[in-house]
Short mmCIF file of C-alpha atoms in Angstrom, two decimals:
data_model
loop_
_atom_site.label_atom_id
_atom_site.label_comp_id
_atom_site.label_asym_id
_atom_site.label_seq_id
_atom_site.Cartn_x
_atom_site.Cartn_y
_atom_site.Cartn_z
CA UNK A 1 -30.82 -64.19 13.61
CA UNK A 2 -33.00 -67.37 14.01
CA UNK A 3 -36.38 -67.70 12.36
CA UNK A 4 -38.01 -67.75 15.83
CA UNK A 5 -36.46 -64.37 16.73
CA UNK A 6 -37.34 -62.99 13.28
CA UNK A 7 -40.95 -64.08 13.71
CA UNK A 8 -41.15 -62.42 17.16
CA UNK A 9 -40.11 -59.15 15.52
CA UNK A 10 -42.44 -59.51 12.53
CA UNK A 11 -45.45 -60.63 14.54
CA UNK A 12 -45.83 -58.56 17.72
CA UNK A 13 -49.07 -60.34 18.59
CA UNK A 14 -47.22 -63.58 19.21
CA UNK A 15 -47.07 -65.07 22.70
CA UNK A 16 -43.46 -64.04 23.17
CA UNK A 17 -44.21 -60.46 22.15
CA UNK A 18 -47.15 -60.25 24.52
CA UNK A 19 -44.95 -61.30 27.44
CA UNK A 20 -42.54 -58.39 26.79
CA UNK A 21 -45.25 -55.68 26.30
CA UNK A 22 -45.40 -53.27 29.27
CA UNK A 23 -48.56 -53.35 31.31
CA UNK A 24 -50.63 -50.14 31.79
CA UNK A 25 -49.68 -49.77 35.46
CA UNK A 26 -46.04 -50.21 34.61
CA UNK A 27 -46.31 -47.46 31.95
CA UNK A 28 -47.98 -45.12 34.39
CA UNK A 29 -45.26 -45.75 36.96
CA UNK A 30 -42.47 -45.12 34.42
CA UNK A 31 -44.05 -41.88 33.17
CA UNK A 32 -44.51 -40.62 36.73
CA UNK A 33 -40.93 -41.47 37.62
CA UNK A 34 -39.55 -39.62 34.57
CA UNK A 35 -41.70 -36.52 35.27
CA UNK A 36 -40.57 -36.44 38.90
CA UNK A 37 -36.92 -36.68 37.86
CA UNK A 38 -37.33 -33.87 35.35
CA UNK A 39 -39.07 -31.69 37.91
CA UNK A 40 -36.37 -32.30 40.51
CA UNK A 41 -33.64 -31.58 37.95
CA UNK A 42 -35.22 -28.29 36.91
CA UNK A 43 -35.71 -27.26 40.55
CA UNK A 44 -32.07 -28.12 41.25
CA UNK A 45 -30.58 -26.23 38.31
CA UNK A 46 -32.92 -23.23 38.12
CA UNK A 47 -33.37 -22.88 41.87
CA UNK A 48 -29.64 -22.26 42.19
CA UNK A 49 -29.26 -20.26 38.99
CA UNK A 50 -29.01 -16.90 40.77
CA UNK A 51 -26.29 -18.29 43.03
CA UNK A 52 -24.37 -19.64 40.05
CA UNK A 53 -24.74 -16.41 38.05
CA UNK A 54 -23.48 -14.45 41.03
CA UNK A 55 -20.03 -15.81 40.26
CA UNK A 56 -20.30 -16.69 36.58
CA UNK A 57 -18.96 -14.50 33.83
CA UNK A 58 -21.78 -12.72 31.97
CA UNK A 59 -22.74 -13.96 28.53
CA UNK A 60 -23.83 -11.95 25.50
CA UNK A 61 -24.59 -12.45 21.87
CA UNK A 62 -21.31 -12.68 19.96
CA UNK A 63 -22.32 -10.07 17.38
CA UNK A 64 -22.87 -7.43 20.06
CA UNK A 65 -19.40 -7.91 21.51
CA UNK A 66 -17.72 -7.96 18.12
CA UNK A 67 -19.35 -4.67 17.23
CA UNK A 68 -18.19 -2.70 20.26
CA UNK A 69 -16.21 -0.46 17.90
CA UNK A 70 -18.32 1.29 15.27
CA UNK A 71 -15.21 2.33 13.31
CA UNK A 72 -14.19 0.09 10.44
CA UNK A 73 -10.58 1.27 10.64
CA UNK A 74 -8.08 2.39 13.26
CA UNK A 75 -5.96 0.70 15.93
CA UNK A 76 -8.92 -1.07 17.57
CA UNK A 77 -10.91 -2.05 14.49
CA UNK A 78 -10.16 -5.76 15.10
CA UNK A 79 -10.65 -6.37 18.80
CA UNK A 80 -9.49 -9.77 20.04
CA UNK A 81 -11.10 -11.75 22.86
CA UNK A 82 -9.84 -11.20 26.42
CA UNK A 83 -7.98 -8.03 25.50
CA UNK A 84 -7.91 -4.28 26.05
CA UNK A 85 -7.31 -1.89 23.16
CA UNK A 86 -7.10 1.92 23.41
CA UNK A 87 -7.33 4.37 20.52
CA UNK A 88 -5.53 7.61 21.44
CA UNK A 89 -5.20 9.01 17.92
CA UNK A 90 -7.92 11.69 18.27
CA UNK A 91 -7.03 15.12 19.65
CA UNK A 92 -10.35 15.47 21.48
CA UNK A 93 -10.85 12.12 23.19
CA UNK A 94 -9.35 8.74 23.94
CA UNK A 95 -11.47 5.60 23.77
CA UNK A 96 -10.76 2.07 24.97
CA UNK A 97 -12.43 -1.26 24.20
CA UNK A 98 -12.47 -4.24 26.53
CA UNK A 99 -13.67 -7.60 25.30
CA UNK A 100 -14.30 -10.39 27.79
CA UNK A 101 -15.33 -10.77 31.44
CA UNK A 102 -15.45 -7.12 32.58
CA UNK A 103 -15.91 -6.24 36.27
CA UNK A 104 -16.16 -2.81 37.92
CA UNK A 105 -14.44 -1.69 41.10
CA UNK A 106 -15.49 1.88 41.78
CA UNK A 107 -13.53 2.42 45.00
CA UNK A 108 -10.25 2.07 43.11
CA UNK A 109 -11.57 3.75 39.94
CA UNK A 110 -10.85 0.52 38.12
CA UNK A 111 -12.37 -1.72 35.51
CA UNK A 112 -10.97 -5.25 35.48
CA UNK A 113 -10.86 -7.72 32.64
CA UNK A 114 -10.87 -11.17 34.25
CA UNK A 115 -8.98 -13.65 32.09
CA UNK A 116 -10.27 -17.23 31.91
CA UNK A 117 -8.54 -20.02 33.82
CA UNK A 118 -6.69 -21.15 30.72
CA UNK A 119 -4.82 -17.88 30.76
CA UNK A 120 -3.54 -18.36 34.30
CA UNK A 121 0.10 -18.98 33.57
CA UNK A 122 3.35 -17.10 33.66
CA UNK A 123 3.39 -16.55 29.90
CA UNK A 124 0.33 -14.28 29.99
CA UNK A 125 1.20 -10.60 29.61
CA UNK A 126 -1.17 -8.66 31.84
CA UNK A 127 -2.38 -5.31 30.47
CA UNK A 128 -2.97 -2.00 32.19
CA UNK A 129 -4.26 1.23 30.64
CA UNK A 130 -5.44 4.56 32.04
CA UNK A 131 -8.04 6.85 30.48
CA UNK A 132 -9.94 10.03 31.29
CA UNK A 133 -13.29 9.34 29.56
CA UNK A 134 -14.23 12.89 28.54
CA UNK A 135 -14.27 14.53 25.10
CA UNK A 136 -12.03 17.51 25.95
CA UNK A 137 -8.62 15.97 26.62
CA UNK A 138 -7.02 19.04 25.02
CA UNK A 139 -8.66 21.44 27.52
CA UNK A 140 -6.03 22.25 30.14
CA UNK A 141 -8.51 24.33 32.13
CA UNK A 142 -10.61 21.30 32.98
CA UNK A 143 -8.18 18.40 32.66
CA UNK A 144 -7.45 18.24 36.38
CA UNK A 145 -11.18 17.82 37.14
CA UNK A 146 -11.62 14.77 34.92
CA UNK A 147 -11.19 11.50 36.86
CA UNK A 148 -8.84 8.82 35.55
CA UNK A 149 -9.98 5.23 35.17
CA UNK A 150 -7.63 2.27 35.34
CA UNK A 151 -8.24 -0.69 33.03
CA UNK A 152 -6.49 -3.84 34.20
CA UNK A 153 -6.41 -7.52 33.32
CA UNK A 154 -6.49 -10.04 36.17
CA UNK A 155 -6.27 -13.82 36.34
CA UNK A 156 -6.09 -16.65 38.87
CA UNK A 157 -5.71 -15.63 42.50
CA UNK A 158 -5.72 -11.94 41.59
CA UNK A 159 -9.33 -12.18 40.38
CA UNK A 160 -11.17 -11.66 43.68
CA UNK A 161 -14.20 -9.71 42.47
CA UNK A 162 -17.29 -11.92 42.42
CA UNK A 163 -20.11 -10.46 40.35
CA UNK A 164 -22.86 -8.80 42.37
CA UNK A 165 -24.85 -7.38 39.45
CA UNK A 166 -24.82 -9.28 36.17
CA UNK A 167 -25.48 -7.60 32.82
CA UNK A 168 -25.86 -9.42 29.51
CA UNK A 169 -24.99 -6.34 27.43
CA UNK A 170 -21.72 -4.38 27.19
CA UNK A 171 -21.02 -1.26 29.24
CA UNK A 172 -20.39 2.22 27.87
CA UNK A 173 -18.41 4.17 30.47
CA UNK A 174 -18.19 7.97 30.22
CA UNK A 175 -17.84 11.15 32.27
CA UNK A 176 -20.88 13.43 32.71
CA UNK A 177 -19.15 16.20 34.66
CA UNK A 178 -16.91 18.94 33.33
CA UNK A 179 -18.95 21.63 31.61
CA UNK A 180 -22.16 19.61 31.94
CA UNK A 181 -24.98 21.98 32.92
CA UNK A 182 -24.39 24.28 29.95
CA UNK A 183 -26.76 23.00 27.27
CA UNK A 184 -24.24 23.50 24.47
CA UNK A 185 -21.69 21.35 26.28
CA UNK A 186 -24.37 18.88 27.34
CA UNK A 187 -24.93 18.11 23.65
CA UNK A 188 -21.54 18.87 22.10
CA UNK A 189 -19.41 17.10 24.71
CA UNK A 190 -21.97 14.53 25.81
CA UNK A 191 -25.15 13.64 23.92
CA UNK A 192 -23.75 13.80 20.36
CA UNK A 193 -20.58 11.78 21.18
CA UNK A 194 -22.73 9.37 23.17
CA UNK A 195 -24.90 8.81 20.11
CA UNK A 196 -21.86 8.39 17.84
CA UNK A 197 -20.35 5.78 20.17
CA UNK A 198 -23.46 3.76 20.99
CA UNK A 199 -26.13 3.95 18.30
CA UNK A 200 -24.82 0.92 16.39
CA UNK A 201 -25.57 -1.20 19.48
CA UNK A 202 -29.32 -0.54 19.06
CA UNK A 203 -29.90 0.25 22.76
CA UNK A 204 -28.31 -3.07 23.78
CA UNK A 205 -25.80 -1.29 26.02
CA UNK A 206 -25.65 -0.21 29.68
CA UNK A 207 -24.58 3.38 30.34
CA UNK A 208 -22.07 3.56 33.20
CA UNK A 209 -21.68 7.18 34.26
CA UNK A 210 -18.88 8.87 36.18
CA UNK A 211 -20.04 11.92 38.13
CA UNK A 212 -23.65 10.86 37.67
CA UNK A 213 -26.18 13.55 38.63
CA UNK A 214 -29.87 13.01 39.21
CA UNK A 215 -30.83 16.26 37.46
CA UNK A 216 -28.85 15.25 34.37
CA UNK A 217 -30.50 11.84 34.20
CA UNK A 218 -33.94 13.39 34.70
CA UNK A 219 -33.44 16.20 32.17
CA UNK A 220 -32.21 13.90 29.40
CA UNK A 221 -34.18 10.77 30.28
CA UNK A 222 -36.04 10.70 26.95
CA UNK A 223 -32.77 10.84 25.02
CA UNK A 224 -31.06 8.28 27.24
CA UNK A 225 -34.00 5.93 26.69
CA UNK A 226 -33.34 6.16 22.95
CA UNK A 227 -29.72 5.12 23.49
CA UNK A 228 -30.11 2.37 26.09
CA UNK A 229 -32.87 0.04 27.23
CA UNK A 230 -31.37 -0.08 30.72
CA UNK A 231 -31.20 2.38 33.66
CA UNK A 232 -27.86 4.21 33.95
CA UNK A 233 -25.30 2.92 36.45
CA UNK A 234 -23.81 5.47 38.86
CA UNK A 235 -20.19 4.27 38.77
CA UNK A 236 -18.90 6.51 41.55
CA UNK A 237 -21.60 5.77 44.14
CA UNK A 238 -22.69 2.24 43.25
CA UNK A 239 -19.95 0.22 44.94
CA UNK A 240 -21.29 -3.17 43.85
CA UNK A 241 -19.29 -5.17 41.35
CA UNK A 242 -21.09 -4.95 38.01
CA UNK A 243 -20.13 -7.56 35.44
CA UNK A 244 -20.37 -7.12 31.68
CA UNK A 245 -19.38 -9.18 28.63
CA UNK A 246 -17.44 -6.22 27.28
CA UNK A 247 -16.99 -2.47 27.66
CA UNK A 248 -16.38 0.76 25.78
CA UNK A 249 -14.63 3.36 27.92
CA UNK A 250 -14.78 6.92 26.59
CA UNK A 251 -16.71 8.57 23.74
CA UNK A 252 -16.02 9.35 20.10
CA UNK A 253 -15.94 13.04 19.10
CA UNK A 254 -16.22 14.20 15.48
CA UNK A 255 -16.59 18.00 15.60
CA UNK A 256 -18.82 20.76 16.94
CA UNK A 257 -22.35 19.30 17.10
CA UNK A 258 -21.27 17.12 14.19
CA UNK A 259 -21.24 13.51 13.01
CA UNK A 260 -18.81 12.51 10.27
CA UNK A 261 -20.45 9.80 8.15
CA UNK A 262 -17.11 8.85 6.58
CA UNK A 263 -15.77 7.74 9.97
CA UNK A 264 -18.70 5.47 10.83
CA UNK A 265 -19.25 1.90 9.67
CA UNK A 266 -22.95 2.75 9.29
CA UNK A 267 -22.51 6.11 7.49
CA UNK A 268 -24.50 7.92 10.17
CA UNK A 269 -24.88 11.69 10.00
CA UNK A 270 -26.22 14.48 12.21
CA UNK A 271 -29.62 13.98 10.57
CA UNK A 272 -29.80 10.50 12.08
CA UNK A 273 -29.37 12.08 15.49
CA UNK A 274 -32.15 14.54 14.67
CA UNK A 275 -34.46 11.61 13.90
CA UNK A 276 -33.55 10.18 17.29
CA UNK A 277 -34.46 13.46 19.00
CA UNK A 278 -37.81 13.50 17.21
CA UNK A 279 -38.49 9.96 18.38
CA UNK A 280 -37.64 11.04 21.92
CA UNK A 281 -39.80 14.15 22.10
CA UNK A 282 -42.47 14.09 19.43
CA UNK A 283 -45.96 14.72 20.87
CA UNK A 284 -48.54 11.95 20.75
CA UNK A 285 -50.45 14.02 18.19
CA UNK A 286 -47.64 13.34 15.71
CA UNK A 287 -48.28 9.61 15.79
CA UNK A 288 -50.06 9.03 12.48
CA UNK A 289 -50.11 12.75 11.68
CA UNK A 290 -48.61 16.17 12.32
CA UNK A 291 -49.61 18.82 14.87
CA UNK A 292 -51.78 21.65 13.56
CA UNK A 293 -49.85 24.40 11.74
CA UNK A 294 -50.38 28.03 12.85
CA UNK A 295 -52.12 30.23 10.27
CA UNK A 296 -49.19 32.64 10.10
CA UNK A 297 -45.49 31.74 9.96
CA UNK A 298 -44.10 31.37 13.46
CA UNK A 299 -41.00 33.27 14.61
CA UNK A 300 -39.34 32.19 17.86
CA UNK A 301 -37.08 34.81 19.43
CA UNK A 302 -34.65 33.20 21.90
CA UNK A 303 -34.18 35.62 24.77
CA UNK A 304 -31.01 36.03 26.82
CA UNK A 305 -30.31 37.56 30.23
CA UNK A 306 -27.01 38.62 31.77
CA UNK A 307 -24.63 38.87 28.81
CA UNK A 308 -25.25 39.39 25.08
CA UNK A 309 -28.78 40.51 25.84
CA UNK A 310 -30.97 42.01 23.14
CA UNK A 311 -31.60 45.38 24.75
CA UNK A 312 -34.45 46.34 22.41
CA UNK A 313 -36.15 42.94 22.46
CA UNK A 314 -39.64 44.48 22.65
CA UNK A 315 -38.99 46.45 19.46
CA UNK A 316 -37.70 43.30 17.74
CA UNK A 317 -40.91 41.44 18.61
CA UNK A 318 -42.99 44.36 17.33
CA UNK A 319 -41.14 44.38 13.97
CA UNK A 320 -41.79 40.66 13.56
CA UNK A 321 -45.49 41.04 14.31
CA UNK A 322 -45.85 43.99 11.92
CA UNK A 323 -44.41 41.89 9.11
CA UNK A 324 -46.96 39.15 9.78
CA UNK A 325 -45.19 36.65 12.01
CA UNK A 326 -46.78 34.95 14.96
CA UNK A 327 -43.99 35.78 17.43
CA UNK A 328 -43.12 33.75 20.53
CA UNK A 329 -40.37 34.83 22.92
CA UNK A 330 -38.62 31.77 24.35
CA UNK A 331 -36.80 32.26 27.65
CA UNK A 332 -34.90 29.02 28.31
CA UNK A 333 -34.39 28.04 31.93
CA UNK A 334 -32.56 25.14 33.54
CA UNK A 335 -35.84 23.80 34.89
CA UNK A 336 -37.70 24.01 31.57
CA UNK A 337 -38.48 20.49 30.26
CA UNK A 338 -36.82 19.74 26.95
CA UNK A 339 -40.09 18.36 25.64
CA UNK A 340 -41.53 21.89 25.90
CA UNK A 341 -38.53 23.26 24.01
CA UNK A 342 -39.04 20.63 21.34
CA UNK A 343 -42.74 21.43 20.97
CA UNK A 344 -41.98 25.14 20.54
CA UNK A 345 -39.11 24.84 18.07
CA UNK A 346 -40.25 21.86 16.01
CA UNK A 347 -43.36 23.83 15.05
CA UNK A 348 -41.65 27.14 14.21
CA UNK A 349 -40.74 28.47 10.78
CA UNK A 350 -37.95 30.81 11.93
CA UNK A 351 -35.79 30.90 15.04
CA UNK A 352 -33.66 33.93 15.89
CA UNK A 353 -31.31 34.63 18.77
CA UNK A 354 -28.00 36.15 19.83
CA UNK A 355 -25.06 33.74 19.82
CA UNK A 356 -25.04 31.66 22.99
CA UNK A 357 -25.59 28.19 24.44
CA UNK A 358 -29.40 28.39 24.20
CA UNK A 359 -29.17 28.31 20.40
CA UNK A 360 -28.22 24.64 20.77
CA UNK A 361 -31.96 23.98 20.82
CA UNK A 362 -31.93 24.51 17.05
CA UNK A 363 -31.44 20.73 17.08
CA UNK A 364 -35.21 20.55 17.60
CA UNK A 365 -36.04 22.50 14.44
CA UNK A 366 -37.31 20.64 11.39
CA UNK A 367 -35.09 20.52 8.28
CA UNK A 368 -35.86 23.42 5.95
CA UNK A 369 -36.73 25.85 8.75
CA UNK A 370 -34.80 29.15 8.92
CA UNK A 371 -32.25 29.85 11.64
CA UNK A 372 -31.03 33.44 12.14
CA UNK A 373 -27.98 33.81 14.39
CA UNK A 374 -27.30 37.31 15.62
CA UNK A 375 -23.51 37.50 15.73
CA UNK A 376 -22.04 39.99 18.24
CA UNK A 377 -19.02 42.08 17.39
CA UNK A 378 -15.82 40.00 17.51
CA UNK A 379 -17.66 36.66 17.67
CA UNK A 380 -17.80 35.80 13.97
CA UNK A 381 -15.48 32.78 14.10
CA UNK A 382 -16.92 31.11 17.20
CA UNK A 383 -20.48 31.74 15.96
CA UNK A 384 -19.75 30.10 12.62
CA UNK A 385 -18.02 27.06 14.12
CA UNK A 386 -20.47 26.44 16.96
CA UNK A 387 -23.77 26.99 15.15
CA UNK A 388 -23.39 28.19 11.56
CA UNK A 389 -21.69 25.14 10.06
CA UNK A 390 -23.73 22.62 12.09
CA UNK A 391 -26.97 24.36 11.04
CA UNK A 392 -26.16 23.85 7.35
CA UNK A 393 -25.26 20.19 7.96
CA UNK A 394 -28.61 19.72 9.72
CA UNK A 395 -30.50 20.93 6.67
CA UNK A 396 -31.54 24.31 8.10
CA UNK A 397 -31.58 27.51 6.08
CA UNK A 398 -28.94 29.58 7.84
CA UNK A 399 -28.66 33.39 7.98
CA UNK A 400 -26.14 35.46 9.92
CA UNK A 401 -27.12 38.88 11.22
CA UNK A 402 -23.72 40.42 11.94
CA UNK A 403 -23.96 43.19 14.49
CA UNK A 404 -22.57 46.54 13.34
CA UNK A 405 -20.34 48.53 15.72
CA UNK A 406 -23.17 51.00 16.39
CA UNK A 407 -25.45 48.07 17.41
CA UNK A 408 -22.95 46.90 20.06
CA UNK A 409 -22.58 48.18 23.60
CA UNK A 410 -18.81 48.04 23.03
CA UNK A 411 -19.14 51.07 20.74
CA UNK A 412 -20.23 53.20 23.67
CA UNK A 413 -17.84 51.58 26.16
CA UNK A 414 -14.59 51.84 24.16
CA UNK A 415 -15.36 54.41 21.47
CA UNK A 416 -15.57 54.23 17.70
CA UNK A 417 -11.80 54.37 17.08
CA UNK A 418 -10.70 51.77 19.64
CA UNK A 419 -9.23 48.55 18.15
CA UNK A 420 -11.77 46.54 20.19
CA UNK A 421 -14.53 48.11 18.05
CA UNK A 422 -12.74 49.14 14.87
CA UNK A 423 -10.75 45.92 14.27
CA UNK A 424 -11.86 43.01 16.46
CA UNK A 425 -9.94 40.46 14.37
CA UNK A 426 -6.69 42.38 14.67
CA UNK A 427 -7.26 43.04 18.37
CA UNK A 428 -7.78 39.32 19.06
CA UNK A 429 -4.79 38.10 17.07
CA UNK A 430 -2.47 36.24 19.42
CA UNK A 431 -4.52 37.05 22.53
CA UNK A 432 -6.26 33.72 23.08
CA UNK A 433 -9.72 32.50 24.00
CA UNK A 434 -9.94 34.25 27.38
CA UNK A 435 -9.86 37.70 25.74
CA UNK A 436 -12.59 36.70 23.27
CA UNK A 437 -14.65 35.40 26.16
CA UNK A 438 -14.17 38.34 28.50
CA UNK A 439 -14.42 41.21 25.98
CA UNK A 440 -16.76 40.04 23.22
CA UNK A 441 -18.91 37.35 24.83
CA UNK A 442 -19.26 38.33 28.47
CA UNK A 443 -18.76 42.09 28.04
CA UNK A 444 -21.22 42.91 25.27
CA UNK A 445 -24.94 43.50 24.71
CA UNK A 446 -26.67 44.34 21.43
CA UNK A 447 -29.41 46.74 20.29
CA UNK A 448 -30.55 45.93 16.76
CA UNK A 449 -31.26 48.58 14.18
CA UNK A 450 -34.98 48.07 13.52
CA UNK A 451 -34.81 49.24 9.87
CA UNK A 452 -32.01 46.81 9.11
CA UNK A 453 -33.78 44.05 11.04
CA UNK A 454 -37.01 44.72 9.13
CA UNK A 455 -35.28 43.84 5.84
CA UNK A 456 -33.90 40.59 7.26
CA UNK A 457 -37.20 39.49 8.82
CA UNK A 458 -39.18 40.40 5.69
CA UNK A 459 -37.00 38.07 3.62
CA UNK A 460 -37.37 35.42 6.32
CA UNK A 461 -41.16 35.81 6.23
CA UNK A 462 -41.30 35.41 2.46
CA UNK A 463 -39.08 32.34 2.68
CA UNK A 464 -41.31 30.80 5.37
CA UNK A 465 -44.44 31.39 3.28
CA UNK A 466 -42.82 29.77 0.23
CA UNK A 467 -41.69 26.77 2.28
CA UNK A 468 -45.19 26.30 3.66
CA UNK A 469 -46.49 26.15 0.10
CA UNK A 470 -44.19 23.16 -0.55
CA UNK A 471 -45.49 21.16 2.40
#
């Protein structure tokens, strides 16, 4: 470098430097030109973004896709990109995971995994799986009513499904038909498995529902809002092509109203689901405090109509009041909002009812409250499995009131010496579920011995008073 050039650099006020300095008008022109170019570029790219996204594969945070499977072990614990993996090891339900560019095609009951262009060659092995996404695959009585979904990989010319609705979160596809409408099955076959399968995604998931029903979505909207930040997709009736960065097809099932912490990567239990229900339904008065507690312990008697009715319900209520309970008779109805059920049961000290689906609302009771299940003749096993064991896992104090033969209508229908009354266990041996259902569940009412009931409710009252002293 010459001394002259070095001096021009070191002394910008020199004559040569002044000749190369931009003039103010030139600067203004350059700035204006740059701004115009940037504006035109942004208008070009962002103005056409919706058109581009219409065909583009959806994108999602990598962590969300990698965590589609909440299980840390099993055949699909390590899901590869652009692949389908199905876990069929459980006796209750199958579940499949799809990672990549997922596209729905409801008219053919199909979900396609579109492989990227690099995979468009003869060496690619295309995959196809079928699944019925319901948690009762063992139930022959309903199996024919569960639709089958086809999961297929496509590439190149076969991929003719342009995205019409783009989602940036994975899909969770499941069946909401079957026994849905019975509150026990709504939770046991649906809500609890839905929580098990999705809670690790922290609401960053779109629920895609087969046999979607408006009443179901309306009834459980508060719970669904705790599981997903997005409105449910009606797979059967929404014929648009929805695109997702991944999908879970089917639900995990871990037992009657149960969550097995040992099978979850996050060690979740049924009590985590109870916290979710409280978040969904807690009254505004509970924000920053608790609702006022009644002066006397509160007993909720769950009433039934049709089968397994409590024929002397009025006497039962009277016994409770004489002991000192504030008694409320709860008559569940399909149209009754679940928030009302929550408000009633979350504030009670004791809940009592004859075995049946309505007892599922014990999920709304607070831990430490007392749950009394009145067990009809011949229903000991099903009562224990459906409600007794789950109640203990939930942290409830559980008491069984086993109906004596003389408290059952079967005593007067069949007679004291008939095997139906004298030996229900022996009578049922080898006869199957239908006999249990027809004889002991649908063919029986109860009339409780008030002296015997008085002893049970007195102990319940004393327990409730002692528990209140601890709060």
